[in-house]
Every structure is written in structure tokens, then in C-alpha cells.
């Protein structure tokens, strides 16, 4: 996709993620092209990409509309996710970590300590933490040795809007708290403390969801009325 097309895609994605384009809003190609001062071709390409990402729904003969997620939806998603993450941690602790899983998680926690010790917050630190966090939770899910649970966890983590928002409002203080959580969860896993591992992992995921819900409610409060035409997303 050409540079201009990527810019249009980024602007439209941002408008959806910030709630400027509210759930249920029809994404009319002509209106968007006029609002952004471009031809319909980059708009059409961007809408197709956002549809593939799951941020828009497509209906034949009607076109694209913004997929609706409310703060209640997000809270419900994270209630389920926190429960599954807690269960995975309990199973992994009760079965005992293999040497391989123990080594992987130990390295992840050590790398997280280095990020916190740097006392800096930047896009690079965020990207590194996203990678470490993903590996931390994926390793625990694998260590739980329950393929069905692992599949459900992956499905919950790949919900489009959640995947995009997970670290949107994440900062240095959140990094410190999350790293402390990872350290405590790892300690519980190593010591075979199933109940403690479950409670810690549940709270860790629940807190992440609460942060997103809090910010999403702010967007809901200032969203345009349903049915309004898309405006310039600059």
C-alpha cells in the first residue's frame, strides 16, 4: 500500500479506536473521501483492511459499518479472560513447570526487570513489553497443558478491538505494576501454589481490562450521535 494509502488507513483506524467513529456508523466511501480530501480508491482499500482486522463489519449491498463494542462488552470480555488466565496459572502451578517453561518465564521476568530499571518510557519500551507480556502469558497457557483452554485464551486475546487497545493507555506506572505482577505469578508457579497463582493471574488480567474500560467509557460519553456521517479524522 502506498504511503498516502497507509496514512488514510492510519487515520481511519485511529478514528475507530478513539470512538470518533461510533459503533454502527456507516462508513460511506464518498463521505469519507470528501472529508479527507482524497479519491475513493485509498478509502476503499482502507475500509477493506479495517474489515479484515475486524474493526468494521461488511454487509453486501450496504457496505461497511463500525463494529460495536461497548464498555460493558469489554468488561465482559475481560471477566472471561481473567477467569481463563487464572485457571491456566493454577493448572500450570499444580502440574509443576517443566525445566523449559521455568527457564523461559525466568528469562522473561529478568528482561522485564531490565525494562523497569531503565526508568524510561518510550515507544521502543512499549513494543518490547508487548512482546515480553505476550510470551509470558502464552508460556503459562502452554504450561497448563490443556489444549482446549489454550485455544479459548488465544481466541479471547485476538478479539480485534481488544488487541488494538490493550496497551493504548499503558504507561511507565502500568509497566511497573505489571512487572511486579509477573514476578509474583512466577513465584507462585515455581512454588506450586495453585490457588495463589490463580488469584494473582486473575487480578492481573482484570486490572488490565479495568484500565481499558475506564478509558472507553470516556469515549462513549463524547461520541457523536449514532447515524452521523463520518467526519474528518485528522
PDB file of N, CA, C and O in Angstrom, residues 111-162:
ATOM      1  N   UNK A 111      14.124 -10.006  31.884  1.00  0.00           N
ATOM      2  CA  UNK A 111      14.117  -8.953  30.858  1.00  0.00           C
ATOM      3  C   UNK A 111      13.159  -7.829  31.244  1.00  0.00           C
ATOM      4  O   UNK A 111      13.423  -6.648  30.981  1.00  0.00           O
ATOM      5  N   UNK A 112      12.041  -8.188  31.872  1.00  0.00           N
ATOM      6  CA  UNK A 112      11.109  -7.168  32.354  1.00  0.00           C
ATOM      7  C   UNK A 112      11.738  -6.306  33.430  1.00  0.00           C
ATOM      8  O   UNK A 112      11.513  -5.088  33.472  1.00  0.00           O
ATOM      9  N   UNK A 113      12.518  -6.911  34.308  1.00  0.00           N
ATOM     10  CA  UNK A 113      13.222  -6.147  35.338  1.00  0.00           C
ATOM     11  C   UNK A 113      14.162  -5.124  34.715  1.00  0.00           C
ATOM     12  O   UNK A 113      14.286  -3.990  35.203  1.00  0.00           O
ATOM     13  N   UNK A 114      14.799  -5.500  33.626  1.00  0.00           N
ATOM     14  CA  UNK A 114      15.712  -4.576  32.941  1.00  0.00           C
ATOM     15  C   UNK A 114      14.949  -3.390  32.354  1.00  0.00           C
ATOM     16  O   UNK A 114      15.437  -2.248  32.416  1.00  0.00           O
ATOM     17  N   UNK A 115      13.773  -3.655  31.806  1.00  0.00           N
ATOM     18  CA  UNK A 115      12.975  -2.557  31.267  1.00  0.00           C
ATOM     19  C   UNK A 115      12.588  -1.583  32.375  1.00  0.00           C
ATOM     20  O   UNK A 115      12.674  -0.363  32.208  1.00  0.00           O
ATOM     21  N   UNK A 116      12.132  -2.115  33.498  1.00  0.00           N
ATOM     22  CA  UNK A 116      11.740  -1.256  34.618  1.00  0.00           C
ATOM     23  C   UNK A 116      12.943  -0.474  35.133  1.00  0.00           C
ATOM     24  O   UNK A 116      12.842   0.721  35.440  1.00  0.00           O
ATOM     25  N   UNK A 117      14.096  -1.124  35.217  1.00  0.00           N
ATOM     26  CA  UNK A 117      15.300  -0.480  35.747  1.00  0.00           C
ATOM     27  C   UNK A 117      15.786   0.657  34.859  1.00  0.00           C
ATOM     28  O   UNK A 117      16.482   1.564  35.332  1.00  0.00           O
ATOM     29  N   UNK A 118      15.407   0.626  33.580  1.00  0.00           N
ATOM     30  CA  UNK A 118      15.858   1.684  32.672  1.00  0.00           C
ATOM     31  C   UNK A 118      15.235   3.026  33.018  1.00  0.00           C
ATOM     32  O   UNK A 118      15.727   4.077  32.594  1.00  0.00           O
ATOM     33  N   UNK A 119      14.137   3.002  33.809  1.00  0.00           N
ATOM     34  CA  UNK A 119      13.461   4.234  34.260  1.00  0.00           C
ATOM     35  C   UNK A 119      13.101   5.144  33.093  1.00  0.00           C
ATOM     36  O   UNK A 119      13.116   6.360  33.202  1.00  0.00           O
ATOM     37  N   UNK A 120      12.796   4.545  31.964  1.00  0.00           N
ATOM     38  CA  UNK A 120      12.424   5.321  30.775  1.00  0.00           C
ATOM     39  C   UNK A 120      11.149   4.736  30.192  1.00  0.00           C
ATOM     40  O   UNK A 120      10.859   3.556  30.365  1.00  0.00           O
ATOM     41  N   UNK A 121      10.368   5.568  29.530  1.00  0.00           N
ATOM     42  CA  UNK A 121       9.171   5.097  28.857  1.00  0.00           C
ATOM     43  C   UNK A 121       9.150   5.658  27.454  1.00  0.00           C
ATOM     44  O   UNK A 121       9.245   6.860  27.243  1.00  0.00           O
ATOM     45  N   UNK A 122       9.087   4.784  26.480  1.00  0.00           N
ATOM     46  CA  UNK A 122       9.141   5.195  25.084  1.00  0.00           C
ATOM     47  C   UNK A 122       8.394   4.165  24.249  1.00  0.00           C
ATOM     48  O   UNK A 122       7.976   3.113  24.739  1.00  0.00           O
ATOM     49  N   UNK A 123       8.229   4.479  22.968  1.00  0.00           N
ATOM     50  CA  UNK A 123       7.569   3.528  22.073  1.00  0.00           C
ATOM     51  C   UNK A 123       8.355   2.228  21.985  1.00  0.00           C
ATOM     52  O   UNK A 123       7.771   1.138  21.887  1.00  0.00           O
ATOM     53  N   UNK A 124       9.690   2.353  22.028  1.00  0.00           N
ATOM     54  CA  UNK A 124      10.527   1.154  21.960  1.00  0.00           C
ATOM     55  C   UNK A 124      10.323   0.276  23.193  1.00  0.00           C
ATOM     56  O   UNK A 124      10.247  -0.954  23.095  1.00  0.00           O
ATOM     57  N   UNK A 125      10.233   0.903  24.365  1.00  0.00           N
ATOM     58  CA  UNK A 125       9.997   0.152  25.601  1.00  0.00           C
ATOM     59  C   UNK A 125       8.626  -0.502  25.548  1.00  0.00           C
ATOM     60  O   UNK A 125       8.457  -1.664  25.937  1.00  0.00           O
ATOM     61  N   UNK A 126       7.637   0.228  25.052  1.00  0.00           N
ATOM     62  CA  UNK A 126       6.288  -0.331  24.930  1.00  0.00           C
ATOM     63  C   UNK A 126       6.292  -1.580  24.037  1.00  0.00           C
ATOM     64  O   UNK A 126       5.718  -2.621  24.380  1.00  0.00           O
ATOM     65  N   UNK A 127       6.936  -1.461  22.875  1.00  0.00           N
ATOM     66  CA  UNK A 127       6.972  -2.589  21.950  1.00  0.00           C
ATOM     67  C   UNK A 127       7.665  -3.796  22.567  1.00  0.00           C
ATOM     68  O   UNK A 127       7.224  -4.943  22.393  1.00  0.00           O
ATOM     69  N   UNK A 128       8.740  -3.544  23.302  1.00  0.00           N
ATOM     70  CA  UNK A 128       9.462  -4.637  23.955  1.00  0.00           C
ATOM     71  C   UNK A 128       8.590  -5.289  25.029  1.00  0.00           C
ATOM     72  O   UNK A 128       8.556  -6.509  25.166  1.00  0.00           O
ATOM     73  N   UNK A 129       7.853  -4.458  25.783  1.00  0.00           N
ATOM     74  CA  UNK A 129       6.997  -5.009  26.826  1.00  0.00           C
ATOM     75  C   UNK A 129       5.848  -5.820  26.225  1.00  0.00           C
ATOM     76  O   UNK A 129       5.492  -6.879  26.756  1.00  0.00           O
ATOM     77  N   UNK A 130       5.289  -5.340  25.135  1.00  0.00           N
ATOM     78  CA  UNK A 130       4.206  -6.072  24.471  1.00  0.00           C
ATOM     79  C   UNK A 130       4.688  -7.479  24.109  1.00  0.00           C
ATOM     80  O   UNK A 130       3.981  -8.476  24.314  1.00  0.00           O
ATOM     81  N   UNK A 131       5.905  -7.559  23.588  1.00  0.00           N
ATOM     82  CA  UNK A 131       6.474  -8.857  23.214  1.00  0.00           C
ATOM     83  C   UNK A 131       6.672  -9.744  24.447  1.00  0.00           C
ATOM     84  O   UNK A 131       6.293 -10.919  24.451  1.00  0.00           O
ATOM     85  N   UNK A 132       7.262  -9.178  25.498  1.00  0.00           N
ATOM     86  CA  UNK A 132       7.507  -9.955  26.719  1.00  0.00           C
ATOM     87  C   UNK A 132       6.197 -10.408  27.349  1.00  0.00           C
ATOM     88  O   UNK A 132       6.070 -11.553  27.805  1.00  0.00           O
ATOM     89  N   UNK A 133       5.227  -9.519  27.393  1.00  0.00           N
ATOM     90  CA  UNK A 133       3.946  -9.847  28.009  1.00  0.00           C
ATOM     91  C   UNK A 133       3.249 -10.974  27.259  1.00  0.00           C
ATOM     92  O   UNK A 133       2.685 -11.892  27.870  1.00  0.00           O
ATOM     93  N   UNK A 134       3.290 -10.890  25.937  1.00  0.00           N
ATOM     94  CA  UNK A 134       2.663 -11.940  25.134  1.00  0.00           C
ATOM     95  C   UNK A 134       3.325 -13.288  25.414  1.00  0.00           C
ATOM     96  O   UNK A 134       2.631 -14.305  25.613  1.00  0.00           O
ATOM     97  N   UNK A 135       4.645 -13.328  25.442  1.00  0.00           N
ATOM     98  CA  UNK A 135       5.357 -14.582  25.677  1.00  0.00           C
ATOM     99  C   UNK A 135       5.107 -15.105  27.083  1.00  0.00           C
ATOM    100  O   UNK A 135       4.996 -16.320  27.294  1.00  0.00           O
ATOM    101  N   UNK A 136       5.006 -14.210  28.058  1.00  0.00           N
ATOM    102  CA  UNK A 136       4.748 -14.612  29.443  1.00  0.00           C
ATOM    103  C   UNK A 136       3.423 -15.374  29.537  1.00  0.00           C
ATOM    104  O   UNK A 136       3.362 -16.494  30.053  1.00  0.00           O
ATOM    105  N   UNK A 137       2.365 -14.767  29.006  1.00  0.00           N
ATOM    106  CA  UNK A 137       1.047 -15.388  29.111  1.00  0.00           C
ATOM    107  C   UNK A 137       0.911 -16.614  28.210  1.00  0.00           C
ATOM    108  O   UNK A 137       0.259 -17.595  28.592  1.00  0.00           O
ATOM    109  N   UNK A 138       1.527 -16.563  27.049  1.00  0.00           N
ATOM    110  CA  UNK A 138       1.469 -17.716  26.147  1.00  0.00           C
ATOM    111  C   UNK A 138       2.184 -18.922  26.753  1.00  0.00           C
ATOM    112  O   UNK A 138       1.733 -20.064  26.605  1.00  0.00           O
ATOM    113  N   UNK A 139       3.292 -18.674  27.448  1.00  0.00           N
ATOM    114  CA  UNK A 139       4.036 -19.772  28.062  1.00  0.00           C
ATOM    115  C   UNK A 139       3.250 -20.409  29.202  1.00  0.00           C
ATOM    116  O   UNK A 139       3.240 -21.631  29.365  1.00  0.00           O
ATOM    117  N   UNK A 140       2.584 -19.575  29.994  1.00  0.00           N
ATOM    118  CA  UNK A 140       1.750 -20.117  31.079  1.00  0.00           C
ATOM    119  C   UNK A 140       0.606 -20.943  30.501  1.00  0.00           C
ATOM    120  O   UNK A 140       0.296 -22.043  30.998  1.00  0.00           O
ATOM    121  N   UNK A 141      -0.023 -20.436  29.440  1.00  0.00           N
ATOM    122  CA  UNK A 141      -1.120 -21.182  28.811  1.00  0.00           C
ATOM    123  C   UNK A 141      -0.621 -22.521  28.282  1.00  0.00           C
ATOM    124  O   UNK A 141      -1.305 -23.549  28.399  1.00  0.00           O
ATOM    125  N   UNK A 142       0.574 -22.521  27.736  1.00  0.00           N
ATOM    126  CA  UNK A 142       1.161 -23.767  27.234  1.00  0.00           C
ATOM    127  C   UNK A 142       1.480 -24.717  28.383  1.00  0.00           C
ATOM    128  O   UNK A 142       1.252 -25.929  28.297  1.00  0.00           O
ATOM    129  N   UNK A 143       1.993 -24.150  29.477  1.00  0.00           N
ATOM    130  CA  UNK A 143       2.367 -24.964  30.640  1.00  0.00           C
ATOM    131  C   UNK A 143       1.147 -25.567  31.331  1.00  0.00           C
ATOM    132  O   UNK A 143       1.267 -26.552  32.069  1.00  0.00           O
ATOM    133  N   UNK A 144      -0.035 -24.987  31.100  1.00  0.00           N
ATOM    134  CA  UNK A 144      -1.258 -25.522  31.695  1.00  0.00           C
ATOM    135  C   UNK A 144      -1.616 -26.879  31.093  1.00  0.00           C
ATOM    136  O   UNK A 144      -2.385 -27.644  31.683  1.00  0.00           O
ATOM    137  N   UNK A 145      -1.075 -27.164  29.915  1.00  0.00           N
ATOM    138  CA  UNK A 145      -1.235 -28.475  29.275  1.00  0.00           C
ATOM    139  C   UNK A 145      -2.705 -28.823  29.045  1.00  0.00           C
ATOM    140  O   UNK A 145      -3.147 -29.946  29.284  1.00  0.00           O
ATOM    141  N   UNK A 146      -3.462 -27.827  28.582  1.00  0.00           N
ATOM    142  CA  UNK A 146      -4.873 -28.033  28.255  1.00  0.00           C
ATOM    143  C   UNK A 146      -5.131 -27.326  26.932  1.00  0.00           C
ATOM    144  O   UNK A 146      -5.284 -26.104  26.890  1.00  0.00           O
ATOM    145  N   UNK A 147      -5.139 -28.087  25.857  1.00  0.00           N
ATOM    146  CA  UNK A 147      -5.244 -27.500  24.523  1.00  0.00           C
ATOM    147  C   UNK A 147      -6.536 -26.716  24.332  1.00  0.00           C
ATOM    148  O   UNK A 147      -6.549 -25.680  23.658  1.00  0.00           O
ATOM    149  N   UNK A 148      -7.623 -27.192  24.908  1.00  0.00           N
ATOM    150  CA  UNK A 148      -8.907 -26.503  24.751  1.00  0.00           C
ATOM    151  C   UNK A 148      -8.861 -25.139  25.430  1.00  0.00           C
ATOM    152  O   UNK A 148      -9.274 -24.130  24.861  1.00  0.00           O
ATOM    153  N   UNK A 149      -8.333 -25.108  26.645  1.00  0.00           N
ATOM    154  CA  UNK A 149      -8.198 -23.836  27.358  1.00  0.00           C
ATOM    155  C   UNK A 149      -7.273 -22.896  26.597  1.00  0.00           C
ATOM    156  O   UNK A 149      -7.552 -21.703  26.454  1.00  0.00           O
ATOM    157  N   UNK A 150      -6.171 -23.444  26.103  1.00  0.00           N
ATOM    158  CA  UNK A 150      -5.230 -22.616  25.350  1.00  0.00           C
ATOM    159  C   UNK A 150      -5.868 -21.989  24.124  1.00  0.00           C
ATOM    160  O   UNK A 150      -5.629 -20.824  23.809  1.00  0.00           O
ATOM    161  N   UNK A 151      -6.703 -22.756  23.421  1.00  0.00           N
ATOM    162  CA  UNK A 151      -7.389 -22.232  22.248  1.00  0.00           C
ATOM    163  C   UNK A 151      -8.354 -21.118  22.600  1.00  0.00           C
ATOM    164  O   UNK A 151      -8.453 -20.117  21.891  1.00  0.00           O
ATOM    165  N   UNK A 152      -9.072 -21.280  23.709  1.00  0.00           N
ATOM    166  CA  UNK A 152     -10.013 -20.243  24.141  1.00  0.00           C
ATOM    167  C   UNK A 152      -9.272 -18.970  24.548  1.00  0.00           C
ATOM    168  O   UNK A 152      -9.732 -17.856  24.263  1.00  0.00           O
ATOM    169  N   UNK A 153      -8.136 -19.123  25.206  1.00  0.00           N
ATOM    170  CA  UNK A 153      -7.349 -17.959  25.607  1.00  0.00           C
ATOM    171  C   UNK A 153      -6.862 -17.198  24.374  1.00  0.00           C
ATOM    172  O   UNK A 153      -6.937 -15.966  24.304  1.00  0.00           O
ATOM    173  N   UNK A 154      -6.356 -17.912  23.373  1.00  0.00           N
ATOM    174  CA  UNK A 154      -5.887 -17.259  22.149  1.00  0.00           C
ATOM    175  C   UNK A 154      -7.031 -16.542  21.445  1.00  0.00           C
ATOM    176  O   UNK A 154      -6.864 -15.420  20.950  1.00  0.00           O
ATOM    177  N   UNK A 155      -8.191 -17.169  21.413  1.00  0.00           N
ATOM    178  CA  UNK A 155      -9.343 -16.549  20.766  1.00  0.00           C
ATOM    179  C   UNK A 155      -9.739 -15.263  21.472  1.00  0.00           C
ATOM    180  O   UNK A 155     -10.036 -14.250  20.833  1.00  0.00           O
ATOM    181  N   UNK A 156      -9.724 -15.287  22.808  1.00  0.00           N
ATOM    182  CA  UNK A 156     -10.082 -14.095  23.578  1.00  0.00           C
ATOM    183  C   UNK A 156      -9.058 -12.986  23.379  1.00  0.00           C
ATOM    184  O   UNK A 156      -9.414 -11.804  23.307  1.00  0.00           O
ATOM    185  N   UNK A 157      -7.795 -13.332  23.280  1.00  0.00           N
ATOM    186  CA  UNK A 157      -6.751 -12.317  23.117  1.00  0.00           C
ATOM    187  C   UNK A 157      -6.743 -11.712  21.723  1.00  0.00           C
ATOM    188  O   UNK A 157      -6.215 -10.619  21.524  1.00  0.00           O
ATOM    189  N   UNK A 158      -7.330 -12.416  20.751  1.00  0.00           N
ATOM    190  CA  UNK A 158      -7.293 -11.939  19.373  1.00  0.00           C
ATOM    191  C   UNK A 158      -8.543 -11.161  18.973  1.00  0.00           C
ATOM    192  O   UNK A 158      -8.712 -10.835  17.789  1.00  0.00           O
ATOM    193  N   UNK A 159      -9.438 -10.869  19.910  1.00  0.00           N
ATOM    194  CA  UNK A 159     -10.603 -10.041  19.587  1.00  0.00           C
ATOM    195  C   UNK A 159     -10.083  -8.702  19.057  1.00  0.00           C
ATOM    196  O   UNK A 159      -9.284  -8.034  19.722  1.00  0.00           O
ATOM    197  N   UNK A 160     -10.475  -8.288  17.845  1.00  0.00           N
ATOM    198  CA  UNK A 160      -9.844  -7.159  17.151  1.00  0.00           C
ATOM    199  C   UNK A 160      -9.672  -5.887  17.967  1.00  0.00           C
ATOM    200  O   UNK A 160      -8.564  -5.371  18.091  1.00  0.00           O
ATOM    201  N   UNK A 161     -10.753  -5.359  18.507  1.00  0.00           N
ATOM    202  CA  UNK A 161     -10.649  -4.085  19.215  1.00  0.00           C
ATOM    203  C   UNK A 161      -9.750  -4.216  20.438  1.00  0.00           C
ATOM    204  O   UNK A 161      -8.924  -3.341  20.713  1.00  0.00           O
ATOM    205  N   UNK A 162      -9.879  -5.321  21.163  1.00  0.00           N
ATOM    206  CA  UNK A 162      -9.074  -5.525  22.366  1.00  0.00           C
ATOM    207  C   UNK A 162      -7.599  -5.607  22.012  1.00  0.00           C
ATOM    208  O   UNK A 162      -6.743  -5.033  22.699  1.00  0.00           O
TER     209      UNK A 162
END
